[in-house]
Amino acid sequence: DIVMTQSPDSLAVSLGERATINCKASQSILYSSNNKNYLTWYQQKPGQPPKLLIYWTSVRESGVPDRFSGSGSETDFTLTISSLQAEDVAVYYCLQYYTPPYTFGQGTKLEIK
Amino acid sequence: EVQLVQSGAEVKKPGESLKISCKGSGYIFTTSWIGWVRQMPGKGLEWMGVIYPGDSDTKYSPSFQGQVIFSVDKSINTAYVQWSSLKASDTAMYYCARLLGGDYGDLPDYWGQGTLVTVSS
């Protein structure tokens, strides 16, 4: 199985500042036939299901604010929130859907400093 | 509008059986895989496996193989996960998700609201 490791486990950032969350895969999740990394990011707020933020590493889902961005390739990926807003407090998960069994990172809890 | 609506919360005793559901609407149910995800209290998301409603093909994650059974009823656009003998460790929130498919691969885009299963004596 591909192991997804997120860092840090928790993060406190001031309002308006940048937040960066990392996700590392134990093997490449780059699909060579289309040059896409099968990596997605979800946001989960308490009592809610996960919400799709970004897929294929860097494509924002419709309606997701442009302060959210994703980058990376093969095994190393990053979710960046350029200017933290109060409503961004949540747990963030990466997921690889390159090969079954699909696997999540352990989650990163983002709070306001 | 794509929607996945899951059945309500359940409270069961150890050893009891259970079947929870996930009803899809707003898309062609039989042409997209459905994934199941477990979230134990205060913990992260775990991928349980997938089922294809078109032909009931299933793929279980190793940790869940033999522990649960996925099924579908195409006539009512509903997917299920069932347990034959619940354990306290099955206490969790369970989510279903549609996998977008096609050029997007198995991207889970729409999620159900979750079903909370509590197993306690």
mmCIF file of C-alpha atoms in Angstrom:
data_model
loop_
_atom_site.group_PDB
_atom_site.id
_atom_site.type_symbol
_atom_site.label_atom_id
_atom_site.label_comp_id
_atom_site.label_asym_id
_atom_site.label_seq_id
_atom_site.Cartn_x
_atom_site.Cartn_y
_atom_site.Cartn_z
ATOM 1 C CA ASP A 1 0.000 0.000 0.000
ATOM 2 C CA ILE A 2 1.099 3.580 -0.599
ATOM 3 C CA VAL A 3 1.645 5.379 2.695
ATOM 4 C CA MET A 4 0.765 9.069 2.785
ATOM 5 C CA THR A 5 2.480 11.113 5.498
ATOM 6 C CA GLN A 6 1.379 14.650 6.254
ATOM 7 C CA SER A 7 3.314 17.298 8.132
ATOM 8 C CA PRO A 8 2.823 18.928 10.477
ATOM 9 C CA ASP A 9 0.115 17.152 12.464
ATOM 10 C CA SER A 10 -1.155 20.538 13.641
ATOM 11 C CA LEU A 11 -0.527 24.117 12.684
ATOM 12 C CA ALA A 12 -1.455 27.500 14.181
ATOM 13 C CA VAL A 13 -1.322 30.498 11.865
ATOM 14 C CA SER A 14 -2.347 34.115 12.338
ATOM 15 C CA LEU A 15 -5.246 35.513 10.335
ATOM 16 C CA GLY A 16 -4.018 36.816 6.996
ATOM 17 C CA GLU A 17 -0.812 34.793 7.124
ATOM 18 C CA ARG A 18 0.232 31.857 4.948
ATOM 19 C CA ALA A 19 -0.414 28.255 5.938
ATOM 20 C CA THR A 20 1.509 25.389 4.363
ATOM 21 C CA ILE A 21 0.716 21.694 4.708
ATOM 22 C CA ASN A 22 2.898 18.951 3.274
ATOM 23 C CA CYS A 23 2.058 15.449 2.091
ATOM 24 C CA LYS A 24 4.616 12.805 1.163
ATOM 25 C CA ALA A 25 3.827 9.572 -0.675
ATOM 26 C CA SER A 26 5.874 6.421 -0.113
ATOM 27 C CA GLN A 27 6.091 5.967 -3.895
ATOM 28 C CA SER A 28 5.391 8.033 -6.986
ATOM 29 C CA ILE A 29 1.717 8.734 -7.744
ATOM 30 C CA LEU A 30 2.442 10.259 -11.129
ATOM 31 C CA TYR A 31 0.502 8.555 -13.927
ATOM 32 C CA SER A 32 2.933 8.673 -16.838
ATOM 33 C CA SER A 33 0.335 8.330 -19.588
ATOM 34 C CA ASN A 34 -1.222 11.729 -18.792
ATOM 35 C CA ASN A 35 1.496 13.264 -16.604
ATOM 36 C CA LYS A 36 -0.938 13.809 -13.753
ATOM 37 C CA ASN A 37 -0.398 13.141 -10.082
ATOM 38 C CA TYR A 38 -3.437 11.434 -8.581
ATOM 39 C CA LEU A 39 -3.359 13.480 -5.401
ATOM 40 C CA THR A 40 -6.281 15.346 -3.912
ATOM 41 C CA TRP A 41 -6.822 17.572 -0.878
ATOM 42 C CA TYR A 42 -9.910 17.673 1.345
ATOM 43 C CA GLN A 43 -11.064 20.042 4.053
ATOM 44 C CA GLN A 44 -13.117 18.659 6.926
ATOM 45 C CA LYS A 45 -14.868 20.843 9.465
ATOM 46 C CA PRO A 46 -16.363 19.395 12.669
ATOM 47 C CA GLY A 47 -19.549 17.470 12.069
ATOM 48 C CA GLN A 48 -19.226 17.675 8.295
ATOM 49 C CA PRO A 49 -18.102 15.287 5.564
ATOM 50 C CA PRO A 50 -14.861 16.004 3.731
ATOM 51 C CA LYS A 51 -15.041 18.713 1.088
ATOM 52 C CA LEU A 52 -13.032 18.435 -2.115
ATOM 53 C CA LEU A 53 -10.626 21.350 -2.464
ATOM 54 C CA ILE A 54 -8.004 20.379 -5.029
ATOM 55 C CA TYR A 55 -7.451 17.426 -7.371
ATOM 56 C CA TRP A 56 -4.637 16.391 -9.726
ATOM 57 C CA THR A 57 -2.321 18.131 -7.264
ATOM 58 C CA SER A 58 -3.187 21.680 -8.275
ATOM 59 C CA VAL A 59 -6.639 21.978 -9.861
ATOM 60 C CA ARG A 60 -9.066 23.847 -7.621
ATOM 61 C CA GLU A 61 -12.575 22.447 -7.431
ATOM 62 C CA SER A 62 -15.273 24.824 -8.616
ATOM 63 C CA GLY A 63 -16.168 27.369 -5.934
ATOM 64 C CA VAL A 64 -12.972 26.926 -3.900
ATOM 65 C CA PRO A 65 -11.389 30.307 -3.110
ATOM 66 C CA ASP A 66 -8.181 31.090 -4.968
ATOM 67 C CA ARG A 67 -6.279 31.513 -1.702
ATOM 68 C CA PHE A 68 -6.076 27.709 -1.760
ATOM 69 C CA SER A 69 -3.387 26.276 -4.035
ATOM 70 C CA GLY A 70 -1.646 22.962 -4.492
ATOM 71 C CA SER A 71 1.736 22.005 -5.858
ATOM 72 C CA GLY A 72 4.191 19.147 -6.093
ATOM 73 C CA SER A 73 4.908 16.046 -8.097
ATOM 74 C CA GLU A 74 5.611 12.309 -7.808
ATOM 75 C CA THR A 75 6.035 11.949 -4.038
ATOM 76 C CA ASP A 76 6.042 15.424 -2.484
ATOM 77 C CA PHE A 77 3.024 17.701 -2.384
ATOM 78 C CA THR A 78 1.974 20.930 -0.696
ATOM 79 C CA LEU A 79 -1.312 22.647 0.087
ATOM 80 C CA THR A 80 -0.955 26.387 0.622
ATOM 81 C CA ILE A 81 -3.496 28.838 1.979
ATOM 82 C CA SER A 82 -2.111 32.217 1.009
ATOM 83 C CA SER A 83 -4.015 34.369 3.505
ATOM 84 C CA LEU A 84 -5.703 32.466 6.310
ATOM 85 C CA GLN A 85 -9.338 33.298 7.015
ATOM 86 C CA ALA A 86 -11.298 32.313 10.108
ATOM 87 C CA GLU A 87 -13.470 29.929 8.075
ATOM 88 C CA ASP A 88 -10.389 27.933 7.052
ATOM 89 C CA VAL A 89 -10.075 26.377 10.516
ATOM 90 C CA ALA A 90 -10.442 22.668 9.788
ATOM 91 C CA VAL A 91 -8.581 19.400 9.388
ATOM 92 C CA TYR A 92 -6.970 18.922 5.986
ATOM 93 C CA TYR A 93 -6.320 15.530 4.384
ATOM 94 C CA CYS A 94 -4.440 14.438 1.307
ATOM 95 C CA LEU A 95 -5.561 11.330 -0.580
ATOM 96 C CA GLN A 96 -3.790 9.315 -3.251
ATOM 97 C CA TYR A 97 -6.108 7.721 -5.771
ATOM 98 C CA TYR A 98 -3.339 6.441 -8.033
ATOM 99 C CA THR A 99 -3.587 2.806 -7.035
ATOM 100 C CA PRO A 100 -5.918 0.832 -4.764
ATOM 101 C CA PRO A 101 -6.160 0.657 -1.863
ATOM 102 C CA TYR A 102 -6.453 4.427 -1.934
ATOM 103 C CA THR A 103 -4.919 5.999 1.149
ATOM 104 C CA PHE A 104 -5.275 9.203 3.135
ATOM 105 C CA GLY A 105 -2.697 11.145 5.039
ATOM 106 C CA GLN A 106 -3.280 11.251 8.791
ATOM 107 C CA GLY A 107 -4.634 14.791 8.652
ATOM 108 C CA THR A 108 -3.372 18.246 9.648
ATOM 109 C CA LYS A 109 -5.357 20.328 12.114
ATOM 110 C CA LEU A 110 -5.241 24.012 11.216
ATOM 111 C CA GLU A 111 -6.026 26.585 13.893
ATOM 112 C CA ILE A 112 -5.832 30.323 14.352
ATOM 113 C CA LYS A 113 -2.875 31.656 16.343
ATOM 114 C CA GLU B 1 -27.587 18.194 -8.551
ATOM 115 C CA VAL B 2 -25.568 15.182 -7.433
ATOM 116 C CA GLN B 3 -26.536 14.000 -3.960
ATOM 117 C CA LEU B 4 -25.636 11.059 -1.776
ATOM 118 C CA VAL B 5 -28.010 10.597 1.149
ATOM 119 C CA GLN B 6 -27.059 8.131 3.848
ATOM 120 C CA SER B 7 -29.243 6.347 6.365
ATOM 121 C CA GLY B 8 -29.570 7.549 9.928
ATOM 122 C CA ALA B 9 -27.498 6.900 13.026
ATOM 123 C CA GLU B 10 -27.506 3.425 14.510
ATOM 124 C CA VAL B 11 -26.922 2.131 18.034
ATOM 125 C CA LYS B 12 -26.199 -1.593 18.224
ATOM 126 C CA LYS B 13 -24.873 -4.168 20.632
ATOM 127 C CA PRO B 14 -21.754 -6.251 20.028
ATOM 128 C CA GLY B 15 -22.556 -9.313 17.932
ATOM 129 C CA GLU B 16 -25.546 -7.733 16.201
ATOM 130 C CA SER B 17 -25.771 -7.313 12.448
ATOM 131 C CA LEU B 18 -26.210 -4.036 10.588
ATOM 132 C CA LYS B 19 -26.687 -2.697 7.076
ATOM 133 C CA ILE B 20 -26.384 1.020 6.313
ATOM 134 C CA SER B 21 -27.223 2.691 3.039
ATOM 135 C CA CYS B 22 -26.210 5.420 0.623
ATOM 136 C CA LYS B 23 -28.726 6.601 -1.979
ATOM 137 C CA GLY B 24 -27.456 8.422 -5.047
ATOM 138 C CA SER B 25 -29.360 10.914 -7.180
ATOM 139 C CA GLY B 26 -28.682 13.540 -9.827
ATOM 140 C CA TYR B 27 -26.421 11.309 -11.922
ATOM 141 C CA ILE B 28 -26.409 7.876 -13.546
ATOM 142 C CA PHE B 29 -25.878 5.715 -10.475
ATOM 143 C CA THR B 30 -24.752 2.599 -12.316
ATOM 144 C CA THR B 31 -21.826 4.256 -14.118
ATOM 145 C CA SER B 32 -19.785 5.616 -11.186
ATOM 146 C CA TRP B 33 -17.973 3.690 -8.484
ATOM 147 C CA ILE B 34 -19.008 4.294 -4.875
ATOM 148 C CA GLY B 35 -16.324 4.407 -2.193
ATOM 149 C CA TRP B 36 -16.731 3.845 1.549
ATOM 150 C CA VAL B 37 -14.663 5.640 4.185
ATOM 151 C CA ARG B 38 -14.472 5.094 7.944
ATOM 152 C CA GLN B 39 -13.704 7.750 10.523
ATOM 153 C CA MET B 40 -13.339 6.492 14.064
ATOM 154 C CA PRO B 41 -14.082 8.976 16.873
ATOM 155 C CA GLY B 42 -11.513 11.774 16.885
ATOM 156 C CA LYS B 43 -9.442 10.056 14.209
ATOM 157 C CA GLY B 44 -8.611 10.413 10.522
ATOM 158 C CA LEU B 45 -10.168 9.082 7.337
ATOM 159 C CA GLU B 46 -9.648 5.442 6.311
ATOM 160 C CA TRP B 47 -10.419 4.053 2.861
ATOM 161 C CA MET B 48 -12.534 0.901 3.152
ATOM 162 C CA GLY B 49 -13.014 0.033 -0.497
ATOM 163 C CA VAL B 50 -15.240 0.520 -3.496
ATOM 164 C CA ILE B 51 -18.176 -1.003 -5.350
ATOM 165 C CA TYR B 52 -19.314 -0.516 -8.935
ATOM 166 C CA PRO B 53 -23.111 -0.367 -9.015
ATOM 167 C CA GLY B 54 -23.236 -1.439 -12.652
ATOM 168 C CA ASP B 55 -22.057 -4.988 -11.946
ATOM 169 C CA SER B 56 -21.425 -5.064 -8.158
ATOM 170 C CA ASP B 57 -17.674 -5.459 -8.685
ATOM 171 C CA THR B 58 -16.023 -4.802 -5.334
ATOM 172 C CA LYS B 59 -12.508 -4.010 -4.151
ATOM 173 C CA TYR B 60 -11.813 -4.036 -0.426
ATOM 174 C CA SER B 61 -8.869 -2.443 1.324
ATOM 175 C CA PRO B 62 -6.880 -5.190 3.083
ATOM 176 C CA SER B 63 -7.827 -3.924 6.558
ATOM 177 C CA PHE B 64 -11.528 -4.306 5.758
ATOM 178 C CA GLN B 65 -11.479 -7.492 3.674
ATOM 179 C CA GLY B 66 -13.650 -10.061 5.439
ATOM 180 C CA GLN B 67 -14.909 -7.485 7.961
ATOM 181 C CA VAL B 68 -17.652 -5.838 5.873
ATOM 182 C CA ILE B 69 -19.643 -6.576 2.744
ATOM 183 C CA PHE B 70 -20.536 -4.013 0.088
ATOM 184 C CA SER B 71 -23.649 -4.401 -2.028
ATOM 185 C CA VAL B 72 -25.991 -2.392 -4.231
ATOM 186 C CA ASP B 73 -29.607 -2.333 -5.311
ATOM 187 C CA LYS B 74 -29.591 -0.752 -8.748
ATOM 188 C CA SER B 75 -33.366 -0.517 -8.846
ATOM 189 C CA ILE B 76 -33.326 2.097 -6.090
ATOM 190 C CA ASN B 77 -29.876 3.646 -6.715
ATOM 191 C CA THR B 78 -28.623 2.565 -3.309
ATOM 192 C CA ALA B 79 -25.345 1.167 -2.059
ATOM 193 C CA TYR B 80 -24.907 -0.636 1.235
ATOM 194 C CA VAL B 81 -22.264 -1.745 3.662
ATOM 195 C CA GLN B 82 -23.091 -4.486 6.109
ATOM 196 C CA TRP B 83 -21.654 -6.191 9.139
ATOM 197 C CA SER B 84 -22.651 -9.682 10.287
ATOM 198 C CA SER B 85 -21.322 -9.364 13.833
ATOM 199 C CA LEU B 86 -20.482 -5.908 15.089
ATOM 200 C CA LYS B 87 -17.652 -5.158 17.483
ATOM 201 C CA ALA B 88 -17.128 -2.143 19.706
ATOM 202 C CA SER B 89 -14.238 -1.203 17.428
ATOM 203 C CA ASP B 90 -16.720 -0.718 14.547
ATOM 204 C CA THR B 91 -17.951 2.423 16.308
ATOM 205 C CA ALA B 92 -17.320 5.174 13.778
ATOM 206 C CA MET B 93 -18.758 7.573 11.249
ATOM 207 C CA TYR B 94 -19.078 5.960 7.836
ATOM 208 C CA TYR B 95 -19.120 8.004 4.645
ATOM 209 C CA CYS B 96 -19.937 7.068 1.079
ATOM 210 C CA ALA B 97 -18.496 9.011 -1.844
ATOM 211 C CA ARG B 98 -19.023 9.017 -5.586
ATOM 212 C CA LEU B 99 -15.909 8.397 -7.645
ATOM 213 C CA LEU B 100 -16.009 10.721 -10.638
ATOM 214 C CA GLY B 101 -14.338 8.346 -13.090
ATOM 215 C CA GLY B 102 -13.533 8.823 -16.756
ATOM 216 C CA ASP B 103 -10.535 11.057 -17.434
ATOM 217 C CA TYR B 104 -10.550 12.097 -13.743
ATOM 218 C CA GLY B 105 -9.827 8.627 -12.469
ATOM 219 C CA ASP B 106 -11.339 7.513 -9.170
ATOM 220 C CA LEU B 107 -11.636 11.034 -7.794
ATOM 221 C CA PRO B 108 -14.092 11.107 -4.852
ATOM 222 C CA ASP B 109 -16.027 14.299 -5.551
ATOM 223 C CA TYR B 110 -19.438 14.124 -3.835
ATOM 224 C CA TRP B 111 -19.831 12.732 -0.329
ATOM 225 C CA GLY B 112 -22.752 11.585 1.767
ATOM 226 C CA GLN B 113 -23.459 13.258 5.076
ATOM 227 C CA GLY B 114 -22.217 10.225 7.009
ATOM 228 C CA THR B 115 -23.832 7.530 9.153
ATOM 229 C CA LEU B 116 -22.765 7.284 12.781
ATOM 230 C CA VAL B 117 -22.602 3.706 14.026
ATOM 231 C CA THR B 118 -22.281 3.173 17.765
ATOM 232 C CA VAL B 119 -21.636 -0.323 19.088
ATOM 233 C CA SER B 120 -21.950 -0.629 22.842
ATOM 234 C CA SER B 121 -23.175 -3.171 25.339
#
